[in-house]
C-alpha atoms as an extended CHARMM CRD file, in Angstrom:
* protein
*
       155  EXT
         1         1  UNK       CA            -53.7920000000      -82.1230000000       -2.2910000000  PROA      1               0.0000000000
         2         2  UNK       CA            -50.3900000000      -81.9940000000       -3.7830000000  PROA      2               0.0000000000
         3         3  UNK       CA            -48.4770000000      -78.7850000000       -4.1700000000  PROA      3               0.0000000000
         4         4  UNK       CA            -46.4640000000      -77.8510000000       -7.1900000000  PROA      4               0.0000000000
         5         5  UNK       CA            -43.5570000000      -75.5590000000       -6.8260000000  PROA      5               0.0000000000
         6         6  UNK       CA            -41.4210000000      -74.0670000000       -9.5010000000  PROA      6               0.0000000000
         7         7  UNK       CA            -38.4080000000      -71.9060000000       -9.1960000000  PROA      7               0.0000000000
         8         8  UNK       CA            -36.1350000000      -70.2760000000      -11.6630000000  PROA      8               0.0000000000
         9         9  UNK       CA            -32.7140000000      -69.0250000000      -10.7690000000  PROA      9               0.0000000000
        10        10  UNK       CA            -31.1960000000      -66.6760000000      -13.3260000000  PROA      10              0.0000000000
        11        11  UNK       CA            -27.7420000000      -65.2360000000      -13.0120000000  PROA      11              0.0000000000
        12        12  UNK       CA            -26.3400000000      -62.7760000000      -15.5070000000  PROA      12              0.0000000000
        13        13  UNK       CA            -22.8220000000      -61.4600000000      -15.3860000000  PROA      13              0.0000000000
        14        14  UNK       CA            -22.4490000000      -58.1450000000      -17.1620000000  PROA      14              0.0000000000
        15        15  UNK       CA            -18.9150000000      -57.0880000000      -17.8590000000  PROA      15              0.0000000000
        16        16  UNK       CA            -18.5410000000      -53.3340000000      -17.9780000000  PROA      16              0.0000000000
        17        17  UNK       CA            -16.8270000000      -51.9170000000      -21.0030000000  PROA      17              0.0000000000
        18        18  UNK       CA            -14.5730000000      -48.9010000000      -20.6700000000  PROA      18              0.0000000000
        19        19  UNK       CA            -12.8580000000      -47.2660000000      -23.6310000000  PROA      19              0.0000000000
        20        20  UNK       CA            -10.2180000000      -44.5700000000      -23.3620000000  PROA      20              0.0000000000
        21        21  UNK       CA             -9.0900000000      -42.5850000000      -26.3920000000  PROA      21              0.0000000000
        22        22  UNK       CA             -6.8170000000      -39.6250000000      -26.9840000000  PROA      22              0.0000000000
        23        23  UNK       CA             -8.9940000000      -36.8990000000      -28.4970000000  PROA      23              0.0000000000
        24        24  UNK       CA             -6.1650000000      -34.3500000000      -28.7770000000  PROA      24              0.0000000000
        25        25  UNK       CA             -2.4370000000      -34.5070000000      -28.0100000000  PROA      25              0.0000000000
        26        26  UNK       CA             -0.8240000000      -32.0550000000      -25.5990000000  PROA      26              0.0000000000
        27        27  UNK       CA              1.1350000000      -29.6670000000      -27.8540000000  PROA      27              0.0000000000
        28        28  UNK       CA              3.7480000000      -27.1630000000      -26.6710000000  PROA      28              0.0000000000
        29        29  UNK       CA              4.7300000000      -26.6350000000      -30.3230000000  PROA      29              0.0000000000
        30        30  UNK       CA              8.2190000000      -25.6360000000      -31.3870000000  PROA      30              0.0000000000
        31        31  UNK       CA             10.2270000000      -23.8400000000      -28.7460000000  PROA      31              0.0000000000
        32        32  UNK       CA             13.6170000000      -22.1610000000      -28.7420000000  PROA      32              0.0000000000
        33        33  UNK       CA             16.5060000000      -22.9850000000      -26.4150000000  PROA      33              0.0000000000
        34        34  UNK       CA             16.5670000000      -20.6470000000      -23.4400000000  PROA      34              0.0000000000
        35        35  UNK       CA             12.9270000000      -19.4620000000      -23.8850000000  PROA      35              0.0000000000
        36        36  UNK       CA             12.1430000000      -20.0560000000      -20.2390000000  PROA      36              0.0000000000
        37        37  UNK       CA              8.6900000000      -20.9310000000      -18.9830000000  PROA      37              0.0000000000
        38        38  UNK       CA              6.1780000000      -21.9640000000      -21.6870000000  PROA      38              0.0000000000
        39        39  UNK       CA              2.5940000000      -22.6090000000      -20.6580000000  PROA      39              0.0000000000
        40        40  UNK       CA             -0.4780000000      -24.3200000000      -21.9670000000  PROA      40              0.0000000000
        41        41  UNK       CA             -3.1050000000      -22.6580000000      -19.7840000000  PROA      41              0.0000000000
        42        42  UNK       CA             -6.3350000000      -24.3490000000      -18.7260000000  PROA      42              0.0000000000
        43        43  UNK       CA             -8.8440000000      -24.1010000000      -21.5890000000  PROA      43              0.0000000000
        44        44  UNK       CA             -6.1960000000      -23.6490000000      -24.3060000000  PROA      44              0.0000000000
        45        45  UNK       CA             -6.5930000000      -25.2780000000      -27.7310000000  PROA      45              0.0000000000
        46        46  UNK       CA             -3.2060000000      -26.9380000000      -27.1030000000  PROA      46              0.0000000000
        47        47  UNK       CA             -4.4040000000      -28.9280000000      -24.0730000000  PROA      47              0.0000000000
        48        48  UNK       CA             -4.3410000000      -32.6940000000      -24.2940000000  PROA      48              0.0000000000
        49        49  UNK       CA             -7.7600000000      -34.3470000000      -24.0760000000  PROA      49              0.0000000000
        50        50  UNK       CA             -8.5930000000      -37.9500000000      -23.1570000000  PROA      50              0.0000000000
        51        51  UNK       CA            -12.1240000000      -39.3580000000      -23.5200000000  PROA      51              0.0000000000
        52        52  UNK       CA            -13.3070000000      -42.1560000000      -21.2150000000  PROA      52              0.0000000000
        53        53  UNK       CA            -16.4940000000      -43.8520000000      -22.4620000000  PROA      53              0.0000000000
        54        54  UNK       CA            -18.3930000000      -46.3050000000      -20.2540000000  PROA      54              0.0000000000
        55        55  UNK       CA            -21.8500000000      -47.3540000000      -19.1410000000  PROA      55              0.0000000000
        56        56  UNK       CA            -23.6100000000      -44.5600000000      -17.2960000000  PROA      56              0.0000000000
        57        57  UNK       CA            -23.4730000000      -45.0990000000      -13.5430000000  PROA      57              0.0000000000
        58        58  UNK       CA            -20.1720000000      -46.9790000000      -14.0170000000  PROA      58              0.0000000000
        59        59  UNK       CA            -17.6550000000      -46.1280000000      -11.2960000000  PROA      59              0.0000000000
        60        60  UNK       CA            -14.1090000000      -45.4890000000      -12.4810000000  PROA      60              0.0000000000
        61        61  UNK       CA            -10.9450000000      -44.4850000000      -10.6860000000  PROA      61              0.0000000000
        62        62  UNK       CA             -8.8100000000      -42.0050000000      -12.6200000000  PROA      62              0.0000000000
        63        63  UNK       CA             -5.1650000000      -41.3260000000      -11.9630000000  PROA      63              0.0000000000
        64        64  UNK       CA             -2.7310000000      -39.3610000000      -14.0880000000  PROA      64              0.0000000000
        65        65  UNK       CA              1.0060000000      -39.8890000000      -13.8630000000  PROA      65              0.0000000000
        66        66  UNK       CA              3.3930000000      -37.7600000000      -15.9020000000  PROA      66              0.0000000000
        67        67  UNK       CA              7.1410000000      -37.5590000000      -16.2690000000  PROA      67              0.0000000000
        68        68  UNK       CA              8.7240000000      -34.6790000000      -14.3500000000  PROA      68              0.0000000000
        69        69  UNK       CA             11.1340000000      -33.9720000000      -17.1970000000  PROA      69              0.0000000000
        70        70  UNK       CA             11.2870000000      -34.4010000000      -20.9510000000  PROA      70              0.0000000000
        71        71  UNK       CA             14.3530000000      -36.2780000000      -22.1550000000  PROA      71              0.0000000000
        72        72  UNK       CA             16.2990000000      -35.8730000000      -25.3990000000  PROA      72              0.0000000000
        73        73  UNK       CA             15.6160000000      -38.5540000000      -28.0200000000  PROA      73              0.0000000000
        74        74  UNK       CA             19.3720000000      -39.2960000000      -28.0870000000  PROA      74              0.0000000000
        75        75  UNK       CA             20.1900000000      -41.1710000000      -24.8540000000  PROA      75              0.0000000000
        76        76  UNK       CA             23.7600000000      -39.7800000000      -24.9660000000  PROA      76              0.0000000000
        77        77  UNK       CA             22.4090000000      -36.2320000000      -24.4830000000  PROA      77              0.0000000000
        78        78  UNK       CA             21.7380000000      -35.7860000000      -20.7640000000  PROA      78              0.0000000000
        79        79  UNK       CA             19.8800000000      -32.4640000000      -21.0540000000  PROA      79              0.0000000000
        80        80  UNK       CA             16.2920000000      -32.4410000000      -19.8300000000  PROA      80              0.0000000000
        81        81  UNK       CA             13.3650000000      -30.0330000000      -19.7730000000  PROA      81              0.0000000000
        82        82  UNK       CA             11.3070000000      -29.7970000000      -16.5530000000  PROA      82              0.0000000000
        83        83  UNK       CA              7.5830000000      -30.2610000000      -17.0810000000  PROA      83              0.0000000000
        84        84  UNK       CA              4.7050000000      -29.7020000000      -14.6620000000  PROA      84              0.0000000000
        85        85  UNK       CA              1.2960000000      -31.0080000000      -15.7520000000  PROA      85              0.0000000000
        86        86  UNK       CA             -2.1530000000      -30.7880000000      -14.2220000000  PROA      86              0.0000000000
        87        87  UNK       CA             -5.5090000000      -32.2440000000      -15.1780000000  PROA      87              0.0000000000
        88        88  UNK       CA             -9.2170000000      -31.5540000000      -14.8730000000  PROA      88              0.0000000000
        89        89  UNK       CA            -12.2750000000      -33.4960000000      -16.0220000000  PROA      89              0.0000000000
        90        90  UNK       CA            -15.8910000000      -33.0750000000      -17.0440000000  PROA      90              0.0000000000
        91        91  UNK       CA            -18.5030000000      -35.7320000000      -16.5560000000  PROA      91              0.0000000000
        92        92  UNK       CA            -22.0230000000      -36.1350000000      -18.0420000000  PROA      92              0.0000000000
        93        93  UNK       CA            -20.8960000000      -36.6930000000      -21.6550000000  PROA      93              0.0000000000
        94        94  UNK       CA            -19.9590000000      -33.0920000000      -22.4860000000  PROA      94              0.0000000000
        95        95  UNK       CA            -16.5750000000      -31.8110000000      -23.5890000000  PROA      95              0.0000000000
        96        96  UNK       CA            -16.6250000000      -28.3660000000      -22.0080000000  PROA      96              0.0000000000
        97        97  UNK       CA            -13.5590000000      -27.3110000000      -20.0520000000  PROA      97              0.0000000000
        98        98  UNK       CA            -15.4640000000      -24.4220000000      -18.4480000000  PROA      98              0.0000000000
        99        99  UNK       CA            -17.4630000000      -27.0070000000      -16.4620000000  PROA      99              0.0000000000
       100       100  UNK       CA            -14.4220000000      -29.0600000000      -15.4090000000  PROA      100             0.0000000000
       101       101  UNK       CA            -13.3100000000      -30.1700000000      -11.9620000000  PROA      101             0.0000000000
       102       102  UNK       CA             -9.5980000000      -30.4710000000      -11.0320000000  PROA      102             0.0000000000
       103       103  UNK       CA             -8.3170000000      -34.0530000000      -10.9860000000  PROA      103             0.0000000000
       104       104  UNK       CA             -6.3830000000      -34.8610000000       -7.8300000000  PROA      104             0.0000000000
       105       105  UNK       CA             -2.9370000000      -36.4100000000       -8.1240000000  PROA      105             0.0000000000
       106       106  UNK       CA             -4.0400000000      -39.5920000000       -6.4040000000  PROA      106             0.0000000000
       107       107  UNK       CA             -6.7230000000      -41.9050000000       -7.7460000000  PROA      107             0.0000000000
       108       108  UNK       CA            -10.0780000000      -40.1700000000       -7.9190000000  PROA      108             0.0000000000
       109       109  UNK       CA            -13.2760000000      -42.2210000000       -7.8520000000  PROA      109             0.0000000000
       110       110  UNK       CA            -15.9280000000      -40.9220000000      -10.2590000000  PROA      110             0.0000000000
       111       111  UNK       CA            -19.3490000000      -42.2750000000      -11.2070000000  PROA      111             0.0000000000
       112       112  UNK       CA            -20.2040000000      -41.5370000000      -14.8290000000  PROA      112             0.0000000000
       113       113  UNK       CA            -23.3170000000      -39.4370000000      -15.0170000000  PROA      113             0.0000000000
       114       114  UNK       CA            -26.0760000000      -39.6180000000      -17.6080000000  PROA      114             0.0000000000
       115       115  UNK       CA            -25.1180000000      -37.8880000000      -20.8350000000  PROA      115             0.0000000000
       116       116  UNK       CA            -26.7140000000      -34.4400000000      -21.0950000000  PROA      116             0.0000000000
       117       117  UNK       CA            -26.5820000000      -34.7260000000      -24.9070000000  PROA      117             0.0000000000
       118       118  UNK       CA            -28.3680000000      -38.0750000000      -24.9810000000  PROA      118             0.0000000000
       119       119  UNK       CA            -30.1360000000      -38.7810000000      -21.6450000000  PROA      119             0.0000000000
       120       120  UNK       CA            -31.7030000000      -42.0490000000      -22.8020000000  PROA      120             0.0000000000
       121       121  UNK       CA            -28.3600000000      -43.6030000000      -23.7600000000  PROA      121             0.0000000000
       122       122  UNK       CA            -26.8770000000      -46.3520000000      -21.6130000000  PROA      122             0.0000000000
       123       123  UNK       CA            -23.4360000000      -44.8710000000      -22.3850000000  PROA      123             0.0000000000
       124       124  UNK       CA            -21.7710000000      -41.7180000000      -21.2150000000  PROA      124             0.0000000000
       125       125  UNK       CA            -18.3310000000      -40.1250000000      -21.3950000000  PROA      125             0.0000000000
       126       126  UNK       CA            -16.0580000000      -38.0920000000      -19.2670000000  PROA      126             0.0000000000
       127       127  UNK       CA            -13.2560000000      -35.9390000000      -20.6190000000  PROA      127             0.0000000000
       128       128  UNK       CA             -9.8600000000      -35.4080000000      -19.0140000000  PROA      128             0.0000000000
       129       129  UNK       CA             -7.9690000000      -32.2130000000      -19.9150000000  PROA      129             0.0000000000
       130       130  UNK       CA             -4.1790000000      -32.0160000000      -19.5060000000  PROA      130             0.0000000000
       131       131  UNK       CA             -2.3280000000      -28.6830000000      -19.3670000000  PROA      131             0.0000000000
       132       132  UNK       CA              0.7430000000      -27.1830000000      -17.7070000000  PROA      132             0.0000000000
       133       133  UNK       CA              4.2270000000      -25.7460000000      -18.1150000000  PROA      133             0.0000000000
       134       134  UNK       CA              7.6620000000      -26.5600000000      -19.4770000000  PROA      134             0.0000000000
       135       135  UNK       CA             10.7830000000      -24.5930000000      -18.5840000000  PROA      135             0.0000000000
       136       136  UNK       CA             13.1070000000      -24.3720000000      -21.5830000000  PROA      136             0.0000000000
       137       137  UNK       CA             16.6330000000      -23.7110000000      -20.3400000000  PROA      137             0.0000000000
       138       138  UNK       CA             19.8730000000      -23.8080000000      -22.2700000000  PROA      138             0.0000000000
       139       139  UNK       CA             19.4850000000      -27.3090000000      -23.6390000000  PROA      139             0.0000000000
       140       140  UNK       CA             20.7840000000      -28.8210000000      -26.8370000000  PROA      140             0.0000000000
       141       141  UNK       CA             18.5450000000      -28.7810000000      -29.8810000000  PROA      141             0.0000000000
       142       142  UNK       CA             16.5790000000      -31.8930000000      -30.6760000000  PROA      142             0.0000000000
       143       143  UNK       CA             13.3750000000      -33.7160000000      -29.8810000000  PROA      143             0.0000000000
       144       144  UNK       CA             12.4830000000      -34.0680000000      -26.1990000000  PROA      144             0.0000000000
       145       145  UNK       CA              9.7520000000      -36.4780000000      -25.1470000000  PROA      145             0.0000000000
       146       146  UNK       CA              7.9700000000      -37.7260000000      -22.0650000000  PROA      146             0.0000000000
       147       147  UNK       CA              4.9210000000      -39.7590000000      -21.1070000000  PROA      147             0.0000000000
       148       148  UNK       CA              1.5650000000      -38.9530000000      -19.6010000000  PROA      148             0.0000000000
       149       149  UNK       CA             -0.2120000000      -42.0730000000      -18.3950000000  PROA      149             0.0000000000
       150       150  UNK       CA             -3.9050000000      -41.9400000000      -17.6110000000  PROA      150             0.0000000000
       151       151  UNK       CA             -4.8960000000      -44.9980000000      -15.5890000000  PROA      151             0.0000000000
       152       152  UNK       CA             -8.5960000000      -45.8860000000      -15.6890000000  PROA      152             0.0000000000
       153       153  UNK       CA             -9.7400000000      -48.6000000000      -13.2960000000  PROA      153             0.0000000000
       154       154  UNK       CA            -13.3830000000      -49.6090000000      -13.3600000000  PROA      154             0.0000000000
       155       155  UNK       CA            -15.2100000000      -51.0820000000      -10.4050000000  PROA      155             0.0000000000
């Protein structure tokens, strides 16, 4: 009696796909020299919003780094405007700041949860909300800019 054996070895590599988009820019609007502290409070319509879209159950590490001061567009002008930003996020595919969790300053590991809006979807999103304060002292008029960098690392 001879035996027949068959085996099949299948290997599939699935590369996760993560997309990050800016849904809304952080907007302090026009301010006047010497105005003092100007705030975009948590939940404000002027908050910045990032959307991170990935496969549900995907683990991502989020970290936000922001300049500590806004600099004048003219490099010869040495005036600066202090800025203090914070962030929070919602998971499970819903953009609802009221359900948000503060984002720590160091990398935070988050597993994307199933979308509440579309539970059968393989995709879900999390939203990162950016808000904070600027302190407008006696600086020269002009455009002052800075950067907010949201780093998304997927595992």
